[in-house]
Every structure is written in structure tokens, then in C-alpha cells.
JSON list of N, CA and C in Angstrom, two decimals:
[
{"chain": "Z", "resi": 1215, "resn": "UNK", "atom": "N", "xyz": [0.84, -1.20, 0.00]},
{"chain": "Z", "resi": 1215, "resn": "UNK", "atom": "CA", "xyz": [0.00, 0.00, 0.00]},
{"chain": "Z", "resi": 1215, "resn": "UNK", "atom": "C", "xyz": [0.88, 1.26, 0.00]},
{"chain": "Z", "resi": 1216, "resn": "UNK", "atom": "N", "xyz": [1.74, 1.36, -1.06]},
{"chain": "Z", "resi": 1216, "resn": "UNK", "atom": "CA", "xyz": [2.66, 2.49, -1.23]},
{"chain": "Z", "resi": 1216, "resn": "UNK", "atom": "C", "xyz": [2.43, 2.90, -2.53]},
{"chain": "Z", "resi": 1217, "resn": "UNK", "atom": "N", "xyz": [3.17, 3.99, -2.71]},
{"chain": "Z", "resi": 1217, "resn": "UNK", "atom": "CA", "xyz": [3.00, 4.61, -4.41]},
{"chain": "Z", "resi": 1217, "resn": "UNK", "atom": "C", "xyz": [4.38, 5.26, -4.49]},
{"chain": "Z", "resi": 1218, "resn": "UNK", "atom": "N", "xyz": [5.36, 4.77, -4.84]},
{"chain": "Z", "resi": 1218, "resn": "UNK", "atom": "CA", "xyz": [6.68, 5.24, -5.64]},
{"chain": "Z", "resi": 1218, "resn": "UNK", "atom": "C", "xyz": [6.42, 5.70, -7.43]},
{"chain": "Z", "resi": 1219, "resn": "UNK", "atom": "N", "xyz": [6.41, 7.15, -7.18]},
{"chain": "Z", "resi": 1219, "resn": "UNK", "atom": "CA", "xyz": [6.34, 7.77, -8.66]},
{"chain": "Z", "resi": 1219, "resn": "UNK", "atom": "C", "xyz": [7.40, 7.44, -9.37]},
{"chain": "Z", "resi": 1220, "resn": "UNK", "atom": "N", "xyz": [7.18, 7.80, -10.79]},
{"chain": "Z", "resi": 1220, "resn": "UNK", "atom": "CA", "xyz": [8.16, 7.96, -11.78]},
{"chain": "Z", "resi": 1220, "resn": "UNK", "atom": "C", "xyz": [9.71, 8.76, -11.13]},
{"chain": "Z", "resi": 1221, "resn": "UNK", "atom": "N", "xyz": [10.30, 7.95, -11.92]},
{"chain": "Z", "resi": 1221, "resn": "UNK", "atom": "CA", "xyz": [11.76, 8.50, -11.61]},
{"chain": "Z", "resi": 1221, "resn": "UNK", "atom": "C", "xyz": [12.07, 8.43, -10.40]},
{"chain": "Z", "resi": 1222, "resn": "UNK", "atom": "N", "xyz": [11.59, 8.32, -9.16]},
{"chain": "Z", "resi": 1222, "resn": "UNK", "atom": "CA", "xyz": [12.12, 8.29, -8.22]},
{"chain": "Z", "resi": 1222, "resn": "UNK", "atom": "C", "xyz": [12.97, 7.09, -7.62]},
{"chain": "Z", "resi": 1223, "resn": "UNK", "atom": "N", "xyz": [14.36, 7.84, -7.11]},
{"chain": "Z", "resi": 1223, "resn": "UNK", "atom": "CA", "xyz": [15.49, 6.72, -6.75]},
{"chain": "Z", "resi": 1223, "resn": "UNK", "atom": "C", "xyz": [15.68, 6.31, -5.82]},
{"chain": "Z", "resi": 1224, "resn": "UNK", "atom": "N", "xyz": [15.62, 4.99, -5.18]},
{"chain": "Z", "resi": 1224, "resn": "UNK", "atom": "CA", "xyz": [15.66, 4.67, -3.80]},
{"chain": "Z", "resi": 1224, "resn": "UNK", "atom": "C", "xyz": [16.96, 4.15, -4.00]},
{"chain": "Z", "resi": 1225, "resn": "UNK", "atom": "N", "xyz": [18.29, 4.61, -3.06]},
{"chain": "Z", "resi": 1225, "resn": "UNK", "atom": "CA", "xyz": [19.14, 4.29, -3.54]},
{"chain": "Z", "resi": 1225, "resn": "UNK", "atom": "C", "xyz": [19.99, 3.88, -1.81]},
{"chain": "Z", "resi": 1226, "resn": "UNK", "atom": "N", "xyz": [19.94, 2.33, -2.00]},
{"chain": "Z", "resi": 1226, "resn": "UNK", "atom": "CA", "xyz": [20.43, 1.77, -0.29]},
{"chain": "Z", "resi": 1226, "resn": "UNK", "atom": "C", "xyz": [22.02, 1.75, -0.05]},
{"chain": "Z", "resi": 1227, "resn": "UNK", "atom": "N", "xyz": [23.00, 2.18, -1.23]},
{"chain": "Z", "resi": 1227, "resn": "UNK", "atom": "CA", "xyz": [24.24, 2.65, -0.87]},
{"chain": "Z", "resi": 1227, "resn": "UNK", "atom": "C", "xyz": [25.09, 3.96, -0.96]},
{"chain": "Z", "resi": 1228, "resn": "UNK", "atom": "N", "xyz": [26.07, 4.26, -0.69]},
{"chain": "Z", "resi": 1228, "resn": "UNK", "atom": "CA", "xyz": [27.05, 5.05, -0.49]},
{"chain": "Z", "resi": 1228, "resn": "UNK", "atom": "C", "xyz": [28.28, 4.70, -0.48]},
{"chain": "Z", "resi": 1229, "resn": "UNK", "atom": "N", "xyz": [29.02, 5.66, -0.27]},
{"chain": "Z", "resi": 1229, "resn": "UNK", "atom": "CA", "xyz": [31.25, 5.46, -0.12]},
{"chain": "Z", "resi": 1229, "resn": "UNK", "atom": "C", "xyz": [30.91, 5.88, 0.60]},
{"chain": "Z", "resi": 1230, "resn": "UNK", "atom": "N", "xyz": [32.02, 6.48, 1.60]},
{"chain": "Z", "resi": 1230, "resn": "UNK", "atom": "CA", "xyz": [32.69, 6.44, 2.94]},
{"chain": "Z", "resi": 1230, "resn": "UNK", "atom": "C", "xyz": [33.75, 7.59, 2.04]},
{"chain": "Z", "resi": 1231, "resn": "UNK", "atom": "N", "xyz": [33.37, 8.87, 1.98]},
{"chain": "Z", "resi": 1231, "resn": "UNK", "atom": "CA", "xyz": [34.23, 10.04, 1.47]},
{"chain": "Z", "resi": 1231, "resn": "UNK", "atom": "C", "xyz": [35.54, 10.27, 1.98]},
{"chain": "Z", "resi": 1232, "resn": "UNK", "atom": "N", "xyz": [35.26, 9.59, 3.20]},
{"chain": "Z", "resi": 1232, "resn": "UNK", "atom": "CA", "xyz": [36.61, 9.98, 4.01]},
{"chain": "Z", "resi": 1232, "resn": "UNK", "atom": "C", "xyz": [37.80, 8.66, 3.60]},
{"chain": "Z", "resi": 1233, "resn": "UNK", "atom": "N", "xyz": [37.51, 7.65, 3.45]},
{"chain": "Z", "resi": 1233, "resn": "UNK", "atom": "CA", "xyz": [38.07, 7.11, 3.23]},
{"chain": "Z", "resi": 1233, "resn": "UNK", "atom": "C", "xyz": [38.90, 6.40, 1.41]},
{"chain": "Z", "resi": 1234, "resn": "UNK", "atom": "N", "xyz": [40.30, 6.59, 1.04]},
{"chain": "Z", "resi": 1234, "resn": "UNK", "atom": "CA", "xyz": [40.89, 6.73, -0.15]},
{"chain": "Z", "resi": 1234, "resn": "UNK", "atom": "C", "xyz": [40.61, 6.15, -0.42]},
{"chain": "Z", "resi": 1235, "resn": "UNK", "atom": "N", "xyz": [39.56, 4.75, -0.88]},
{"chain": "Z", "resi": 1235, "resn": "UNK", "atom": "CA", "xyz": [39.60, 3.64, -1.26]},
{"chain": "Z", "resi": 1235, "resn": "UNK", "atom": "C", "xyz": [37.81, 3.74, -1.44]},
{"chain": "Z", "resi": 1236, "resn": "UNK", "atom": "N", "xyz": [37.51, 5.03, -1.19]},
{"chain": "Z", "resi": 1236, "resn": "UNK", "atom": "CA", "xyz": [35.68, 4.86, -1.24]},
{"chain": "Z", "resi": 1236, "resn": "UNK", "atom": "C", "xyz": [34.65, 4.07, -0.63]},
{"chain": "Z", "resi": 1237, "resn": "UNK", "atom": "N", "xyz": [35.28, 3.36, 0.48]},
{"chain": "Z", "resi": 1237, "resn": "UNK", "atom": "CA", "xyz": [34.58, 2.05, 1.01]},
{"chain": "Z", "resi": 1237, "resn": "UNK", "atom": "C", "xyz": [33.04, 2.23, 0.58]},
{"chain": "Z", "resi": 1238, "resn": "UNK", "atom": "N", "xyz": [32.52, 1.14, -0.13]},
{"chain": "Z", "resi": 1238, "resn": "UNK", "atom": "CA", "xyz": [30.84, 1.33, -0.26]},
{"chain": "Z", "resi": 1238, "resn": "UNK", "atom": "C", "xyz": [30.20, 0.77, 1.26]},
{"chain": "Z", "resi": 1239, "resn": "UNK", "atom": "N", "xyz": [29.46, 1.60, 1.24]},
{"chain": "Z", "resi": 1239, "resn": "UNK", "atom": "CA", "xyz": [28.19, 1.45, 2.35]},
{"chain": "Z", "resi": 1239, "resn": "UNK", "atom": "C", "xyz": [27.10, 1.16, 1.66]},
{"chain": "Z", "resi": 1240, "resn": "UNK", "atom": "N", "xyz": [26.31, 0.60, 2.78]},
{"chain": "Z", "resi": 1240, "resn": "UNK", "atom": "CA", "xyz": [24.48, 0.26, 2.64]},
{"chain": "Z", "resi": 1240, "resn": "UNK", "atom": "C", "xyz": [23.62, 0.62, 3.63]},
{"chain": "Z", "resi": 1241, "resn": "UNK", "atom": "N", "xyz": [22.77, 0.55, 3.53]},
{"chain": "Z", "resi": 1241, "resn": "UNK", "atom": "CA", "xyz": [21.79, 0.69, 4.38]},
{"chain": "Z", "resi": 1241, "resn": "UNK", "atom": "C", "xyz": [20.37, 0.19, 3.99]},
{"chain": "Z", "resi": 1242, "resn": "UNK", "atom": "N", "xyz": [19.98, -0.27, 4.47]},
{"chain": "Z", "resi": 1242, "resn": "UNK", "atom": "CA", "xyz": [18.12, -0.19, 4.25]},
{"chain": "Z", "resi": 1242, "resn": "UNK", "atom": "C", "xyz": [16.87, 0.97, 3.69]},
{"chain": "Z", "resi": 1243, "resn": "UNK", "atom": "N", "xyz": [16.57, 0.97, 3.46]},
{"chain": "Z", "resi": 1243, "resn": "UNK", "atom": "CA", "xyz": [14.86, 1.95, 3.34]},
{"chain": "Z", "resi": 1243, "resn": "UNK", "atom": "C", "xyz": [13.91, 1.17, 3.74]},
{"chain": "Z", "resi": 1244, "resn": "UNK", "atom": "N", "xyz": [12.86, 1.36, 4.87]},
{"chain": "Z", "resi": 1244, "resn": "UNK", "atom": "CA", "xyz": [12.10, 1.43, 4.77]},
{"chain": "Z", "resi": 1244, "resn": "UNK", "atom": "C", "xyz": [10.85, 2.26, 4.75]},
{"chain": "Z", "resi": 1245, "resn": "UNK", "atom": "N", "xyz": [9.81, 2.15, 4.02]},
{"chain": "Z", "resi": 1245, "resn": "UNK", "atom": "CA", "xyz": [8.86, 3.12, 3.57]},
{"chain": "Z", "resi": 1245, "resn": "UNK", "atom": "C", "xyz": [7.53, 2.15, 4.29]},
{"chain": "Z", "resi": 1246, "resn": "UNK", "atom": "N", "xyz": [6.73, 2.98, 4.79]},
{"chain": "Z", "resi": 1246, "resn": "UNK", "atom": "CA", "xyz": [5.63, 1.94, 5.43]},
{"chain": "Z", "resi": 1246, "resn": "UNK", "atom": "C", "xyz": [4.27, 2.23, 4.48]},
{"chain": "Z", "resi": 1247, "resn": "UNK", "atom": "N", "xyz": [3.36, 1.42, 5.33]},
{"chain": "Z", "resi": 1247, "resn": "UNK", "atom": "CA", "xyz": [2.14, 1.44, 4.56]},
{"chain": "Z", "resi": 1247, "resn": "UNK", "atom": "C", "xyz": [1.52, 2.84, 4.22]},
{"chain": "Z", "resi": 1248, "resn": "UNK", "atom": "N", "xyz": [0.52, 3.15, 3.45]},
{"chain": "Z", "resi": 1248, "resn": "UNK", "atom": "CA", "xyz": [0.36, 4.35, 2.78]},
{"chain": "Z", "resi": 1248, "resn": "UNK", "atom": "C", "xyz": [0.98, 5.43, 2.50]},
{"chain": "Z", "resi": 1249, "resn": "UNK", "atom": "N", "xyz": [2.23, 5.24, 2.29]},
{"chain": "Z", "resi": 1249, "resn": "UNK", "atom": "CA", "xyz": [3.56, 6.50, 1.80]},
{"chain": "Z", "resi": 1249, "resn": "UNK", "atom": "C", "xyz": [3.19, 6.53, 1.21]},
{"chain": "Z", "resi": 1250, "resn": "UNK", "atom": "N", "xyz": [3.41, 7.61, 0.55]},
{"chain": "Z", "resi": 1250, "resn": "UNK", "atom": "CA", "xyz": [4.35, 8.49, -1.37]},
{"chain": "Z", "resi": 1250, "resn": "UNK", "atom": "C", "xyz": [4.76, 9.07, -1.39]},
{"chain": "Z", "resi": 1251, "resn": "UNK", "atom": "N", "xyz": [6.40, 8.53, -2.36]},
{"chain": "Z", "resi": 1251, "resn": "UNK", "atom": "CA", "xyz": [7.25, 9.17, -2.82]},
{"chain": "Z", "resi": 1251, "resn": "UNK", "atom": "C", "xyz": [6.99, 9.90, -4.01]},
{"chain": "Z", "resi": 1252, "resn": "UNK", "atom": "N", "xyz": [6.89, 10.79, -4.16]},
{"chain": "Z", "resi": 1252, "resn": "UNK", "atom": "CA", "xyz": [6.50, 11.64, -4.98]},
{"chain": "Z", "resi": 1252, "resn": "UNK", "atom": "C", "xyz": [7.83, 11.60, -6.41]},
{"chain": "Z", "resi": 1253, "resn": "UNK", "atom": "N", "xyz": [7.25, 11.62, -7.32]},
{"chain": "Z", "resi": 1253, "resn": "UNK", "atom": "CA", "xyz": [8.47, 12.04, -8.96]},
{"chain": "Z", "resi": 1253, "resn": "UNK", "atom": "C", "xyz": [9.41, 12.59, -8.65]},
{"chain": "Z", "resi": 1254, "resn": "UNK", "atom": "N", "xyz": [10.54, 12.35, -8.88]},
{"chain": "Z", "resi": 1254, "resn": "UNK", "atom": "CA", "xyz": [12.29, 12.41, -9.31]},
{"chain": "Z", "resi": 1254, "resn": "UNK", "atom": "C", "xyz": [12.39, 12.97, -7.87]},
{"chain": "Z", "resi": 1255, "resn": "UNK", "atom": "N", "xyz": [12.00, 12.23, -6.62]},
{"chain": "Z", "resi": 1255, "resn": "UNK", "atom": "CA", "xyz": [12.75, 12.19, -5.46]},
{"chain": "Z", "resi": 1255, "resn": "UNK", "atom": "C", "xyz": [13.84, 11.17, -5.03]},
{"chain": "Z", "resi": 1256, "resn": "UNK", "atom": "N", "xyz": [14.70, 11.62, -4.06]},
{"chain": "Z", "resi": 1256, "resn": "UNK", "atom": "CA", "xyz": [15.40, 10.74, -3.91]},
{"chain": "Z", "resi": 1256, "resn": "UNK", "atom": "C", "xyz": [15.75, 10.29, -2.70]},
{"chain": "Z", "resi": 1257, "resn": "UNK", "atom": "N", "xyz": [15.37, 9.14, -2.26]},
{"chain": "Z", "resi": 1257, "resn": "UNK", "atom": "CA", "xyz": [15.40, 8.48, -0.58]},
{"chain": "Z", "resi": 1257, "resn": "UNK", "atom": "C", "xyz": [16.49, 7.58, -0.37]},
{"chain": "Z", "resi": 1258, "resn": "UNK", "atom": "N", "xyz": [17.89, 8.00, 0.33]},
{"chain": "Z", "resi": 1258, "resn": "UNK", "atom": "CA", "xyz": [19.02, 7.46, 0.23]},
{"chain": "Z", "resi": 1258, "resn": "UNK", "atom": "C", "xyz": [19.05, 6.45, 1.90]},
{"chain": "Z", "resi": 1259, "resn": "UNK", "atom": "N", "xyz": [20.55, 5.62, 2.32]},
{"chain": "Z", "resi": 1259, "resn": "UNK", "atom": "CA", "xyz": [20.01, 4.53, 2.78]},
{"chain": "Z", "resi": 1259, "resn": "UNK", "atom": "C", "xyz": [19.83, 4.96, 3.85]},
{"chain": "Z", "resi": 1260, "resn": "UNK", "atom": "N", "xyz": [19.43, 3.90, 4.61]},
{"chain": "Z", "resi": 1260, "resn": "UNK", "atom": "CA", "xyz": [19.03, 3.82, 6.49]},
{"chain": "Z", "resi": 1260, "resn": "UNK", "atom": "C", "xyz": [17.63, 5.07, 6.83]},
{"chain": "Z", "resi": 1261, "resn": "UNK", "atom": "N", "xyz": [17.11, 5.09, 5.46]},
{"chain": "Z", "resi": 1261, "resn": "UNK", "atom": "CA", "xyz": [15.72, 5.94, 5.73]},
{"chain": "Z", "resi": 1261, "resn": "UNK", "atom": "C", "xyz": [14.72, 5.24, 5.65]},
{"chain": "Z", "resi": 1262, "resn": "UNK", "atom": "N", "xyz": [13.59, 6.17, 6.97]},
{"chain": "Z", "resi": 1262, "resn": "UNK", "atom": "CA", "xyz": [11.98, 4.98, 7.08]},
{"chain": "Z", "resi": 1262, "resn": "UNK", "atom": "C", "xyz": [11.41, 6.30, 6.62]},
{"chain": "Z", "resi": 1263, "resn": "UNK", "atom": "N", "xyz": [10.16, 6.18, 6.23]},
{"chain": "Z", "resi": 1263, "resn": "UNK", "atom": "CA", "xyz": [9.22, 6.78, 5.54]},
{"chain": "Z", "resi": 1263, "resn": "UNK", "atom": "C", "xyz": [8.11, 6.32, 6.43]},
{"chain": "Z", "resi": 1264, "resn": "UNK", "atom": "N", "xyz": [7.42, 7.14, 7.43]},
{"chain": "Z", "resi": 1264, "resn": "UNK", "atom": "CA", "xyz": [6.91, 6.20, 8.59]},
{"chain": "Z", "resi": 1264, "resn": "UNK", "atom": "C", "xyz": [5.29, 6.53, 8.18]},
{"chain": "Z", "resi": 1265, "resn": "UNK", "atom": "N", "xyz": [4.65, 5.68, 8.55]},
{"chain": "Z", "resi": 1265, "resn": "UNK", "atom": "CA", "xyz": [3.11, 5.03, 8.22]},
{"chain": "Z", "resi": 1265, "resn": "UNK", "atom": "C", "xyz": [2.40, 6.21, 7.52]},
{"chain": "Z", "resi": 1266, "resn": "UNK", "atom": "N", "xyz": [2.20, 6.56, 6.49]},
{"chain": "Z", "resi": 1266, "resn": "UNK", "atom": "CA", "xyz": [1.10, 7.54, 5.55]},
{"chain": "Z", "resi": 1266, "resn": "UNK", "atom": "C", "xyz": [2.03, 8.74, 5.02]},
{"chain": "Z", "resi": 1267, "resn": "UNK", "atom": "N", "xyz": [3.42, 9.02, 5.34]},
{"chain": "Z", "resi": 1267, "resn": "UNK", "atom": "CA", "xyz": [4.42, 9.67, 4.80]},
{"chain": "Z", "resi": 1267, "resn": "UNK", "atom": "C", "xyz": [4.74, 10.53, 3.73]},
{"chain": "Z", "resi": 1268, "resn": "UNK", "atom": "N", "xyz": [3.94, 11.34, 3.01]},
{"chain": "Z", "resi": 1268, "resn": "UNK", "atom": "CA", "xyz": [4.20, 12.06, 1.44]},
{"chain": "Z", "resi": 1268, "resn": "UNK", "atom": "C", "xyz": [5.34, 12.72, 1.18]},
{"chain": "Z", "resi": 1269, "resn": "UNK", "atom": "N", "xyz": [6.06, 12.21, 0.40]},
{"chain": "Z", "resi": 1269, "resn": "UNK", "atom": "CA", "xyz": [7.08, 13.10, -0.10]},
{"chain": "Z", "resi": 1269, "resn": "UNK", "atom": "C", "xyz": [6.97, 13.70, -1.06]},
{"chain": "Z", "resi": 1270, "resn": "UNK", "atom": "N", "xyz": [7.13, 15.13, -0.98]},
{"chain": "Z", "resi": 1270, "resn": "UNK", "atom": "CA", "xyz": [7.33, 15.83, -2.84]},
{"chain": "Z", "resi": 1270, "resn": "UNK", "atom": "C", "xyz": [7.77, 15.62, -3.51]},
{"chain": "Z", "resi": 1271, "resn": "UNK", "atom": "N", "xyz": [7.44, 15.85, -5.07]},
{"chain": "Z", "resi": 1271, "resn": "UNK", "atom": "CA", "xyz": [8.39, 15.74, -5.98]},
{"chain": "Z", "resi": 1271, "resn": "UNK", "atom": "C", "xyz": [9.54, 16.49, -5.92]},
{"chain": "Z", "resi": 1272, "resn": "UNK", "atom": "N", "xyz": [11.29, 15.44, -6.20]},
{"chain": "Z", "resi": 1272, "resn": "UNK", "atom": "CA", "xyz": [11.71, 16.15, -6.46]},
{"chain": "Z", "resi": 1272, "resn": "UNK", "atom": "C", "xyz": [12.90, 16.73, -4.95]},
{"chain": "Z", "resi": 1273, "resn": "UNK", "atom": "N", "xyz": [12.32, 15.41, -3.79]},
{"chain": "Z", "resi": 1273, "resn": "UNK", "atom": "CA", "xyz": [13.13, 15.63, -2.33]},
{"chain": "Z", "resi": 1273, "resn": "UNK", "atom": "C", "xyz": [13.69, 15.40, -2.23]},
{"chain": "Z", "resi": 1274, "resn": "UNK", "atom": "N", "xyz": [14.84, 15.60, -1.40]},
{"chain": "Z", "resi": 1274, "resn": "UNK", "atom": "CA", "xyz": [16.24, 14.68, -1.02]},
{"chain": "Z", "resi": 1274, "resn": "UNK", "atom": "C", "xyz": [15.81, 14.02, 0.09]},
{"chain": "Z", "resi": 1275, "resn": "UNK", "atom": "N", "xyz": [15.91, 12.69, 0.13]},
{"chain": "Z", "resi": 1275, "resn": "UNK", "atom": "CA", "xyz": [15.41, 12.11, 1.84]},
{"chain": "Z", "resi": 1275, "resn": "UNK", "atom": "C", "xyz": [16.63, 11.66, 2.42]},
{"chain": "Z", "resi": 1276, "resn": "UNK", "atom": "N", "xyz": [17.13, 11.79, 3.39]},
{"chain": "Z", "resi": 1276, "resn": "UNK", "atom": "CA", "xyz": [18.31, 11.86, 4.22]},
{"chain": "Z", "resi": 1276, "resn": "UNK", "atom": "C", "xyz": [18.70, 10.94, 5.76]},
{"chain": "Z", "resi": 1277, "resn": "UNK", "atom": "N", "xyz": [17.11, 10.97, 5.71]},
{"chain": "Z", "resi": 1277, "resn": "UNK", "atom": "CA", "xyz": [16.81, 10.59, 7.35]},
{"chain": "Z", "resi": 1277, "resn": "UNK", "atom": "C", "xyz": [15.20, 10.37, 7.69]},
{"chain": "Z", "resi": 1278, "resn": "UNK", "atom": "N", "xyz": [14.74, 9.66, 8.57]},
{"chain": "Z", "resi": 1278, "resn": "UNK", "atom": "CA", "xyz": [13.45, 9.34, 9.18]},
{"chain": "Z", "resi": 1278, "resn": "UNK", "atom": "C", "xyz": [12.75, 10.17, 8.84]},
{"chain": "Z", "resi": 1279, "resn": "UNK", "atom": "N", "xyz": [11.20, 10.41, 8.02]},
{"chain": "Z", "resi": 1279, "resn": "UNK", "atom": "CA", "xyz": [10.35, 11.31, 7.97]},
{"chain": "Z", "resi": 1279, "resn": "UNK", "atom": "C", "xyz": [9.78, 10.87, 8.68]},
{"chain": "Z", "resi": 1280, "resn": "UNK", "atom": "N", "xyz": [8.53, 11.69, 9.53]},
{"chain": "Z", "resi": 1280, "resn": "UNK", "atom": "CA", "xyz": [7.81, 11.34, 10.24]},
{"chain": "Z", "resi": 1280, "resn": "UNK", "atom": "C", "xyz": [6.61, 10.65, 9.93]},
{"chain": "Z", "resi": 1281, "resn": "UNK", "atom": "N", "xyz": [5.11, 10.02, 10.35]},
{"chain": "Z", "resi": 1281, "resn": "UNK", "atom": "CA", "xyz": [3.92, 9.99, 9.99]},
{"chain": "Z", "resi": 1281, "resn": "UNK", "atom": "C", "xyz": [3.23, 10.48, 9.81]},
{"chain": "Z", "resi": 1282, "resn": "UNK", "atom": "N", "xyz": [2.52, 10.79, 8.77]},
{"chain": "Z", "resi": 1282, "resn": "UNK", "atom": "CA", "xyz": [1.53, 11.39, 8.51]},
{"chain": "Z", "resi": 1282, "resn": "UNK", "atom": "C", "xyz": [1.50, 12.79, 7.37]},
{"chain": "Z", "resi": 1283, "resn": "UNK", "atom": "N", "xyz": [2.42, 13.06, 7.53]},
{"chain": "Z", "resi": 1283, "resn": "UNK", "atom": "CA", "xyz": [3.38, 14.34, 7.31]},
{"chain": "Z", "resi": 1283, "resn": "UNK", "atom": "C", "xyz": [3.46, 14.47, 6.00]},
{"chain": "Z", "resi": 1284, "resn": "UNK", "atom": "N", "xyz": [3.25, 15.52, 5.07]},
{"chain": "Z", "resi": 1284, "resn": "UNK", "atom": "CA", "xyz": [4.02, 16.18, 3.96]},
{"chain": "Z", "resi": 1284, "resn": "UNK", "atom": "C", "xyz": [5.25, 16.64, 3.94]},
{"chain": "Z", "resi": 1285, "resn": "UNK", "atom": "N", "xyz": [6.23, 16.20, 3.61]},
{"chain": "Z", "resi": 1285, "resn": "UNK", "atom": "CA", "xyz": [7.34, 16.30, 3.52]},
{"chain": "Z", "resi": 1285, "resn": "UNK", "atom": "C", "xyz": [8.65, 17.01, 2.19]},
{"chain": "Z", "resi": 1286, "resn": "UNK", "atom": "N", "xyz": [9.29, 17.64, 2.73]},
{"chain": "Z", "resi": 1286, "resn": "UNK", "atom": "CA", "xyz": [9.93, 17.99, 1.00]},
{"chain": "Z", "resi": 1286, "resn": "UNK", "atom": "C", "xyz": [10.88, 18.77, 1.43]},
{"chain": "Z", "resi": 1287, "resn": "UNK", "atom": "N", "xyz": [11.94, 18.70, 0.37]},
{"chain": "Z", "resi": 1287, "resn": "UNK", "atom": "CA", "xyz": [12.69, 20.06, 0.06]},
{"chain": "Z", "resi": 1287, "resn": "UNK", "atom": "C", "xyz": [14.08, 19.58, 0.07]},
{"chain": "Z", "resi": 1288, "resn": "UNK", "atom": "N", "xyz": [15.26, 20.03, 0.14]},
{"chain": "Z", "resi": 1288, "resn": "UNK", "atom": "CA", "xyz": [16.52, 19.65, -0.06]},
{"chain": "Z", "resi": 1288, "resn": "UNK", "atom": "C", "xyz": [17.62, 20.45, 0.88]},
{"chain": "Z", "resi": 1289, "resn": "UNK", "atom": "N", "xyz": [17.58, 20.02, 2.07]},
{"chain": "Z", "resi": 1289, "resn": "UNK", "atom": "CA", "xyz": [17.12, 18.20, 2.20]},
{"chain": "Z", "resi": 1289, "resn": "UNK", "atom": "C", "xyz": [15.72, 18.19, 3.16]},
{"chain": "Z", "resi": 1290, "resn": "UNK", "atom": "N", "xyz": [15.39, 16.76, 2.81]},
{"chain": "Z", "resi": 1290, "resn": "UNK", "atom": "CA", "xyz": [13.69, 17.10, 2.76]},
{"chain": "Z", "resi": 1290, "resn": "UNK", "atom": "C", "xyz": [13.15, 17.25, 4.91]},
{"chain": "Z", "resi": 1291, "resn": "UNK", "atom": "N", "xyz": [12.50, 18.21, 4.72]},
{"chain": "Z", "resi": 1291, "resn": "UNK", "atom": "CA", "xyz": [11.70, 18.28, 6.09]},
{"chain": "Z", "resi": 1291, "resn": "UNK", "atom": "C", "xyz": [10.18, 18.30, 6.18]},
{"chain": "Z", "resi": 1292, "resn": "UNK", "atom": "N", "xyz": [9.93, 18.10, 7.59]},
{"chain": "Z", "resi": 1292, "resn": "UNK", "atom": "CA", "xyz": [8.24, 17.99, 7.46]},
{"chain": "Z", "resi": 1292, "resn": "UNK", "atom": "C", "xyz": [8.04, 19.29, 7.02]},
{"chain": "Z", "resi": 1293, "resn": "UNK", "atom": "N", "xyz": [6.79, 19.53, 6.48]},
{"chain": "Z", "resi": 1293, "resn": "UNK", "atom": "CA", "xyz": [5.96, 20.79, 6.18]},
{"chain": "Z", "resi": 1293, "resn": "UNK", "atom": "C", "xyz": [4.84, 21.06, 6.80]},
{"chain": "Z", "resi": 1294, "resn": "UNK", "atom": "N", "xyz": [3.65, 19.49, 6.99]},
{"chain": "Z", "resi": 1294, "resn": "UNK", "atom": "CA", "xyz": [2.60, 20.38, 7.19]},
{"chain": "Z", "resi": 1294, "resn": "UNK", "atom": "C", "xyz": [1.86, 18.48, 7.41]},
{"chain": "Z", "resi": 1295, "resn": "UNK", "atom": "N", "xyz": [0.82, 18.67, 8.34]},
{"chain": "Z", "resi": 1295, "resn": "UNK", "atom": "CA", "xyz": [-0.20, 17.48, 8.33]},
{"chain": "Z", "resi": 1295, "resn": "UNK", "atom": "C", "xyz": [-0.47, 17.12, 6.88]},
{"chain": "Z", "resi": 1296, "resn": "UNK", "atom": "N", "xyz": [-0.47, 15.90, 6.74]},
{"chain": "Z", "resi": 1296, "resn": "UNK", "atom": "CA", "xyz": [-1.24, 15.75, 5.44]},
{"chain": "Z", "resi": 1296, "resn": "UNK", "atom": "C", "xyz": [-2.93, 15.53, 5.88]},
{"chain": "Z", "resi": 1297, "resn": "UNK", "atom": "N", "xyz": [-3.38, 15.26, 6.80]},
{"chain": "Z", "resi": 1297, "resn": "UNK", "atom": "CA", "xyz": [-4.66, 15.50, 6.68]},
{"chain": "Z", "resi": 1297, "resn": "UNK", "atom": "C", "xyz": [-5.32, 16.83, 7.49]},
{"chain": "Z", "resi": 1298, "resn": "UNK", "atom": "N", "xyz": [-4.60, 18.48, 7.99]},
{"chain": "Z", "resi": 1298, "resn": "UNK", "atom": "CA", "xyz": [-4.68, 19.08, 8.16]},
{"chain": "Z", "resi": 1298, "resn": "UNK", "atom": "C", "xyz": [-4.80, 20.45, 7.14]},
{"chain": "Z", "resi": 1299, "resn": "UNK", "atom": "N", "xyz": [-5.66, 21.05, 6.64]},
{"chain": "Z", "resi": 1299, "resn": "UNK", "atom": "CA", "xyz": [-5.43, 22.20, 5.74]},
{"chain": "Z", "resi": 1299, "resn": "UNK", "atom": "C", "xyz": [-4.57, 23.04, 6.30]}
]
């Protein structure tokens, strides 16, 4: 019960910048039930997308969004209830 738009990259690794040799890293995503990731966002690793979650088109996700929440921007933060006007 999720909706990952077009273009959007869930991407569970990284290097280690500090280190000369680039060590790759990983991490997980998880995204829970009724998220969306919204078009050409991008949710990099060890991020949850927690229960009903919207992301904008077009976010950098970095870290834990909260529930419920509209989310966005670079790098992405809550904005606003999603079921609050």
C-alpha cells in the first residue's frame, strides 16, 4: 500500500568520502504502509518513511520522515499534516 512515482530513486548505498579507497556502504529503506514518494525524489540509505508519509516531488530524503506528514525540500523536512489544511 505504497506509491513510488516515476523517476524516483531509492538508492540503499554510499562510499565512505573519508576514506581513499571509497569504502561502499548500505543501508536499508524502509517506507511503510500508505507512503508516497513523490516524482524524481530521492530516498538514500538507512531511511523509514513512517506510516502515511508524502514526499514531494523532487526531495532529497536523508533521514526518518515522520507519519503522517508532507514532507519535502533539499534536504527534505516535514511541512505540514497531510490531513490538516
Amino acid at each position: 500500500n505504497v506509491c513510488i512515482s516515476q523517476r524516483a530513486f531509492l538508492c540503499g548505498g554510499n562510499h565512505d568520502y573519508r576514506d581513499i579507497s571509497f569504502k561502499y556502504l548500505n543501508g536499508p529503506i524502509k517506507i511503510e504502509s500508505g507512503s508516497w514518494v513523490g516524482a524524481q525524489s530521492f530516498i538514500g540509505p538507512n531511511v523509514i518513511l513512517r506510516k502515511g508519509c508524502v514526499v514531494v516531488a523532487g526531495s532529497i530524503v536523508s533521514k526518518e520522515m515522520p507519519a503522517d506528514m508532507v514532507c519535502g525540500g533539499n534536504p527534505c523536512k516535514p511541512l505540514k499534516s497531510r490531513w490538516k489544511e
